[in-house]
Amino acid sequence: PGKCYEMTDNGNNSSVHWDMVCIQRPEYGGGEIIFDGEVIRKDGMFIPKDLQKLNPAYLLGKTR
């Protein structure tokens, strides 16, 4: 489960695959992800313009 596909071998030979989920919506207490001093996600929404297409409204086709 944790090993990469043979055709795309990247050296990952782990037998463990771990998805980490971080719910940061306000109803769950909110939160921020800060990368190199820049807030990239706040209360479950991506802030920088180049990441905003990862927000739910865009992915669900509501802001295209």
Coordinates of C-alpha atoms in Angstrom, one line a residue:
P1 CA 0.0 0.0 0.0
G2 CA 2.8 2.5 0.7
K3 CA 5.1 1.5 -2.2
C4 CA 5.1 3.6 -5.4
Y5 CA 4.1 2.1 -8.7
E6 CA 7.0 0.3 -10.5
M7 CA 6.7 2.4 -13.6
T8 CA 7.1 5.6 -11.5
D9 CA 9.7 4.4 -9.1
N10 CA 10.8 7.2 -6.8
G11 CA 12.7 5.0 -4.3
N12 CA 9.7 4.8 -1.9
N13 CA 9.9 1.2 -0.6
S14 CA 7.7 1.7 2.4
S15 CA 5.1 -0.8 3.4
V16 CA 3.1 1.9 5.2
H17 CA 0.9 4.5 3.5
W18 CA -0.4 7.3 5.7
D19 CA -2.8 10.0 4.6
M20 CA -2.9 12.9 7.0
V21 CA -6.1 15.0 7.1
C22 CA -6.3 18.4 8.5
I23 CA -9.8 19.8 8.9
Q24 CA -9.5 23.6 9.5
R25 CA -13.0 24.8 8.8
P26 CA -14.3 27.3 11.4
E27 CA -16.8 24.9 12.8
Y28 CA -13.9 22.6 13.8
G29 CA -11.9 25.4 15.4
G30 CA -10.3 26.9 12.3
G31 CA -6.5 27.1 11.9
E32 CA -3.7 28.2 9.6
I33 CA -1.0 26.5 7.6
I34 CA 2.1 28.8 7.4
F35 CA 4.9 28.0 4.9
D36 CA 8.1 30.0 4.9
G37 CA 6.3 32.7 6.9
E38 CA 3.4 33.0 4.5
V39 CA -0.1 32.0 5.5
I40 CA -1.2 29.6 2.7
R41 CA -4.4 28.2 4.2
K42 CA -6.7 29.8 6.8
D43 CA -9.9 28.3 8.2
G44 CA -9.9 25.7 5.5
M45 CA -9.4 28.0 2.5
F46 CA -6.2 28.5 0.4
I47 CA -5.2 32.1 0.5
P48 CA -2.5 32.7 -2.3
K49 CA -4.0 33.3 -5.7
D50 CA -2.1 30.5 -7.3
L51 CA -3.6 28.0 -4.8
Q52 CA -7.2 29.2 -4.8
K53 CA -8.2 26.7 -7.4
L54 CA -7.7 24.1 -4.6
N55 CA -10.6 25.6 -2.7
P56 CA -14.0 23.7 -2.7
A57 CA -16.0 26.3 -4.7
Y58 CA -13.6 26.1 -7.6
L59 CA -13.3 22.3 -7.5
L60 CA -17.1 22.0 -7.4
G61 CA -17.4 24.2 -10.5
K62 CA -19.0 27.1 -8.7
T63 CA -16.4 29.8 -9.5
R64 CA -15.1 29.1 -13.0

